[in-house]
Amino acid sequence: MTSLGSVQAFAAAGVEEYGRIDVLINNAGVMPLSPIADLRIAEWEQMIDVNLRGVLYGIAAVVPQMQRQGGGHIVNVSSVSGHRVDPTAAVYSATKFAVAAVSEGLRQESQDVRVTVVSPGFTRSELTDRGGSAEAQAAARAAAEQLAIPASAIADAIAFAIGQPANVDVNELIVRPTAQG
């Protein structure tokens, strides 16, 4: 997701194989949590590159094709952290707030391409396995172990949005465990 050329090649392969691109699920992210004062600048840059620039690259790779074919659907996976900021998650949250802003802008600019933001809460994944401060990542892992919902719940939400009629654009879905604050 951090190489525009790679993402464009992926999209081109899809067009070559199937003749069109109906849906892009932009779901790549990293979450190395740490206090801002730790100054983990390389991790900040990685989050911006993957979580925001990667989303933009995905959009750039498919929007021209979707416009040519008269429609399509882009699902950008964000996070509940794109709706609130928690200690140690400021930079991660900033990237996810930005995903919502980009998605809303694209939605307003396009009459043919549907745009959905799906914001998962604690979900079973590898997000807390890499980077960040040991304390922050351990706290996130502990919370996820207690609260996490299966990734299939997010897939079901995406399927719901995609399954709507062409004239219905589900703009945003927040999917989280009922016990998550």
mmCIF file of C-alpha atoms in Angstrom:
data_model
loop_
_atom_site.group_PDB
_atom_site.id
_atom_site.type_symbol
_atom_site.label_atom_id
_atom_site.label_comp_id
_atom_site.label_asym_id
_atom_site.label_seq_id
_atom_site.Cartn_x
_atom_site.Cartn_y
_atom_site.Cartn_z
ATOM 1 C CA MET A 1 0.000 0.000 0.000
ATOM 2 C CA THR A 2 2.980 2.334 0.278
ATOM 3 C CA SER A 3 3.900 2.041 -3.402
ATOM 4 C CA LEU A 4 1.581 3.765 -5.851
ATOM 5 C CA GLY A 5 2.995 1.685 -8.694
ATOM 6 C CA SER A 6 2.248 -1.579 -6.869
ATOM 7 C CA VAL A 7 -1.313 -0.552 -6.093
ATOM 8 C CA GLN A 8 -1.869 0.587 -9.690
ATOM 9 C CA ALA A 9 -0.451 -2.722 -10.977
ATOM 10 C CA PHE A 10 -2.826 -4.609 -8.675
ATOM 11 C CA ALA A 11 -5.805 -2.648 -10.012
ATOM 12 C CA ALA A 12 -4.655 -3.097 -13.617
ATOM 13 C CA ALA A 13 -4.400 -6.854 -13.080
ATOM 14 C CA GLY A 14 -7.981 -6.867 -11.828
ATOM 15 C CA VAL A 15 -9.188 -4.983 -14.896
ATOM 16 C CA GLU A 16 -7.216 -7.288 -17.173
ATOM 17 C CA GLU A 17 -8.649 -10.402 -15.522
ATOM 18 C CA TYR A 18 -12.259 -9.270 -15.026
ATOM 19 C CA GLY A 19 -12.719 -6.264 -17.327
ATOM 20 C CA ARG A 20 -13.756 -3.925 -14.515
ATOM 21 C CA ILE A 21 -13.397 -3.071 -10.834
ATOM 22 C CA ASP A 22 -16.645 -3.066 -8.945
ATOM 23 C CA VAL A 23 -15.373 -2.809 -5.359
ATOM 24 C CA LEU A 24 -12.172 -1.783 -3.624
ATOM 25 C CA ILE A 25 -11.838 -2.576 0.066
ATOM 26 C CA ASN A 26 -9.051 -0.305 1.292
ATOM 27 C CA ASN A 27 -8.007 -2.247 4.385
ATOM 28 C CA ALA A 28 -4.399 -1.789 5.352
ATOM 29 C CA GLY A 29 -3.215 -0.285 8.570
ATOM 30 C CA VAL A 30 -0.585 -0.175 11.252
ATOM 31 C CA MET A 31 -1.076 0.902 14.860
ATOM 32 C CA PRO A 32 2.158 1.297 16.824
ATOM 33 C CA LEU A 33 0.722 3.023 19.883
ATOM 34 C CA SER A 34 2.886 5.252 22.055
ATOM 35 C CA PRO A 35 2.760 8.604 23.816
ATOM 36 C CA ILE A 36 3.624 11.531 21.552
ATOM 37 C CA ALA A 37 6.445 12.460 23.933
ATOM 38 C CA ASP A 38 8.208 9.191 22.973
ATOM 39 C CA LEU A 39 8.885 10.875 19.601
ATOM 40 C CA ARG A 40 8.684 7.666 17.582
ATOM 41 C CA ILE A 41 8.835 9.674 14.400
ATOM 42 C CA ALA A 42 9.609 6.728 12.112
ATOM 43 C CA GLU A 43 6.441 5.020 13.404
ATOM 44 C CA TRP A 44 4.441 8.214 12.820
ATOM 45 C CA GLU A 45 5.689 8.282 9.242
ATOM 46 C CA GLN A 46 4.811 4.614 8.780
ATOM 47 C CA MET A 47 1.250 5.229 10.031
ATOM 48 C CA ILE A 48 0.837 8.173 7.676
ATOM 49 C CA ASP A 49 2.273 6.182 4.766
ATOM 50 C CA VAL A 50 0.157 3.063 5.306
ATOM 51 C CA ASN A 51 -3.013 4.375 6.936
ATOM 52 C CA LEU A 52 -3.492 7.531 4.874
ATOM 53 C CA ARG A 53 -1.247 7.523 1.826
ATOM 54 C CA GLY A 54 -2.137 3.857 1.211
ATOM 55 C CA VAL A 55 -5.838 4.756 1.162
ATOM 56 C CA LEU A 56 -5.141 7.583 -1.271
ATOM 57 C CA TYR A 57 -3.107 5.250 -3.500
ATOM 58 C CA GLY A 58 -5.966 2.743 -3.511
ATOM 59 C CA ILE A 59 -8.404 5.470 -4.517
ATOM 60 C CA ALA A 60 -6.046 6.743 -7.229
ATOM 61 C CA ALA A 61 -5.676 3.238 -8.609
ATOM 62 C CA VAL A 62 -9.396 2.541 -9.045
ATOM 63 C CA VAL A 63 -11.322 5.810 -9.427
ATOM 64 C CA PRO A 64 -10.398 6.372 -13.103
ATOM 65 C CA GLN A 65 -11.602 2.863 -13.992
ATOM 66 C CA MET A 66 -14.765 3.229 -11.921
ATOM 67 C CA GLN A 67 -15.531 6.544 -13.631
ATOM 68 C CA ARG A 68 -14.990 4.983 -17.085
ATOM 69 C CA GLN A 69 -17.338 2.122 -16.285
ATOM 70 C CA GLY A 70 -19.937 4.431 -14.714
ATOM 71 C CA GLY A 71 -19.797 3.134 -11.164
ATOM 72 C CA GLY A 72 -18.117 1.277 -8.382
ATOM 73 C CA HIS A 73 -17.810 1.156 -4.635
ATOM 74 C CA ILE A 74 -14.859 2.098 -2.434
ATOM 75 C CA VAL A 75 -14.877 0.864 1.155
ATOM 76 C CA ASN A 76 -12.262 2.561 3.311
ATOM 77 C CA VAL A 77 -11.610 0.755 6.572
ATOM 78 C CA SER A 78 -10.942 3.274 9.328
ATOM 79 C CA SER A 79 -11.329 2.726 13.082
ATOM 80 C CA VAL A 80 -13.333 3.922 16.048
ATOM 81 C CA SER A 81 -10.087 5.813 16.686
ATOM 82 C CA GLY A 82 -11.153 7.966 13.752
ATOM 83 C CA HIS A 83 -14.015 9.198 15.953
ATOM 84 C CA ARG A 84 -12.202 9.634 19.256
ATOM 85 C CA VAL A 85 -8.665 10.065 20.507
ATOM 86 C CA ASP A 86 -7.242 8.000 23.338
ATOM 87 C CA PRO A 87 -3.897 8.451 25.071
ATOM 88 C CA THR A 88 -1.071 6.809 23.063
ATOM 89 C CA ALA A 89 -3.243 6.798 19.921
ATOM 90 C CA ALA A 90 -3.051 10.430 18.797
ATOM 91 C CA VAL A 91 -1.129 9.864 15.573
ATOM 92 C CA TYR A 92 -3.056 6.688 14.746
ATOM 93 C CA SER A 93 -6.305 8.585 15.351
ATOM 94 C CA ALA A 94 -5.122 11.457 13.170
ATOM 95 C CA THR A 95 -4.619 9.090 10.248
ATOM 96 C CA LYS A 96 -8.056 7.563 10.767
ATOM 97 C CA PHE A 97 -9.764 10.972 11.067
ATOM 98 C CA ALA A 98 -8.051 11.805 7.766
ATOM 99 C CA VAL A 99 -9.452 8.649 6.146
ATOM 100 C CA ALA A 100 -12.949 9.844 7.063
ATOM 101 C CA ALA A 101 -12.259 13.301 5.600
ATOM 102 C CA VAL A 102 -10.872 11.901 2.340
ATOM 103 C CA SER A 103 -13.801 9.497 2.074
ATOM 104 C CA GLU A 104 -16.378 12.238 2.606
ATOM 105 C CA GLY A 105 -14.667 14.460 0.055
ATOM 106 C CA LEU A 106 -14.625 11.674 -2.520
ATOM 107 C CA ARG A 107 -18.266 10.863 -1.802
ATOM 108 C CA GLN A 108 -19.290 14.483 -2.372
ATOM 109 C CA GLU A 109 -17.268 14.724 -5.592
ATOM 110 C CA SER A 110 -18.633 11.575 -7.193
ATOM 111 C CA GLN A 111 -22.095 10.720 -8.422
ATOM 112 C CA ASP A 112 -21.050 7.298 -9.746
ATOM 113 C CA VAL A 113 -18.726 5.904 -7.103
ATOM 114 C CA ARG A 114 -20.225 4.907 -3.790
ATOM 115 C CA VAL A 115 -17.986 5.481 -0.767
ATOM 116 C CA THR A 116 -18.306 3.782 2.601
ATOM 117 C CA VAL A 117 -16.182 4.179 5.715
ATOM 118 C CA VAL A 118 -16.226 1.192 8.047
ATOM 119 C CA SER A 119 -14.853 1.935 11.509
ATOM 120 C CA PRO A 120 -14.113 -1.212 13.508
ATOM 121 C CA GLY A 121 -13.714 -1.242 17.240
ATOM 122 C CA PHE A 122 -11.633 -3.915 18.958
ATOM 123 C CA THR A 123 -11.382 -6.690 16.391
ATOM 124 C CA ARG A 124 -9.245 -9.821 16.453
ATOM 125 C CA SER A 125 -6.241 -8.901 14.316
ATOM 126 C CA GLU A 126 -2.496 -8.442 14.397
ATOM 127 C CA LEU A 127 -2.654 -4.644 14.806
ATOM 128 C CA THR A 128 -1.276 -4.670 18.347
ATOM 129 C CA ASP A 129 1.580 -7.052 17.561
ATOM 130 C CA ARG A 130 4.123 -4.614 16.096
ATOM 131 C CA GLY A 131 5.808 -1.393 17.107
ATOM 132 C CA GLY A 132 4.861 1.233 19.624
ATOM 133 C CA SER A 133 5.732 1.368 23.268
ATOM 134 C CA ALA A 134 5.652 -1.960 25.068
ATOM 135 C CA GLU A 135 3.229 -0.635 27.687
ATOM 136 C CA ALA A 136 0.763 0.865 25.220
ATOM 137 C CA GLN A 137 0.760 -2.180 22.970
ATOM 138 C CA ALA A 138 0.338 -4.526 25.972
ATOM 139 C CA ALA A 139 -2.642 -2.495 27.189
ATOM 140 C CA ALA A 140 -4.212 -2.599 23.724
ATOM 141 C CA ARG A 141 -3.622 -6.365 23.469
ATOM 142 C CA ALA A 142 -5.192 -6.917 26.900
ATOM 143 C CA ALA A 143 -8.265 -4.886 25.960
ATOM 144 C CA ALA A 144 -8.555 -6.684 22.636
ATOM 145 C CA GLU A 145 -8.311 -10.087 24.329
ATOM 146 C CA GLN A 146 -11.250 -9.175 26.572
ATOM 147 C CA LEU A 147 -13.401 -7.341 24.054
ATOM 148 C CA ALA A 148 -12.478 -8.220 20.472
ATOM 149 C CA ILE A 149 -15.101 -9.278 17.999
ATOM 150 C CA PRO A 150 -14.243 -11.571 15.098
ATOM 151 C CA ALA A 151 -13.061 -10.071 11.818
ATOM 152 C CA SER A 152 -16.107 -11.715 10.226
ATOM 153 C CA ALA A 153 -18.298 -9.074 11.938
ATOM 154 C CA ILE A 154 -16.474 -6.395 9.950
ATOM 155 C CA ALA A 155 -16.743 -8.454 6.774
ATOM 156 C CA ASP A 156 -20.506 -8.747 7.344
ATOM 157 C CA ALA A 157 -20.801 -4.963 7.711
ATOM 158 C CA ILE A 158 -18.863 -4.463 4.478
ATOM 159 C CA ALA A 159 -21.079 -7.000 2.716
ATOM 160 C CA PHE A 160 -24.150 -5.110 3.955
ATOM 161 C CA ALA A 161 -22.895 -1.816 2.494
ATOM 162 C CA ILE A 162 -21.862 -3.382 -0.811
ATOM 163 C CA GLY A 163 -25.142 -5.271 -1.084
ATOM 164 C CA GLN A 164 -27.313 -2.162 -1.181
ATOM 165 C CA PRO A 165 -28.927 -1.084 -4.455
ATOM 166 C CA ALA A 166 -26.783 1.095 -6.725
ATOM 167 C CA ASN A 167 -28.715 4.235 -5.732
ATOM 168 C CA VAL A 168 -28.046 3.684 -2.002
ATOM 169 C CA ASP A 169 -24.746 4.821 -0.545
ATOM 170 C CA VAL A 170 -24.078 3.651 3.003
ATOM 171 C CA ASN A 171 -21.647 6.371 4.042
ATOM 172 C CA GLU A 172 -20.445 5.110 7.389
ATOM 173 C CA LEU A 173 -20.674 2.097 9.665
ATOM 174 C CA ILE A 174 -19.204 1.849 13.163
ATOM 175 C CA VAL A 175 -18.902 -1.767 14.273
ATOM 176 C CA ARG A 176 -17.610 -2.512 17.740
ATOM 177 C CA PRO A 177 -18.097 -4.889 20.628
ATOM 178 C CA THR A 178 -21.097 -4.024 22.748
ATOM 179 C CA ALA A 179 -18.799 -3.829 25.803
ATOM 180 C CA GLN A 180 -16.401 -1.325 24.212
ATOM 181 C CA GLY A 181 -16.709 2.178 25.648
#
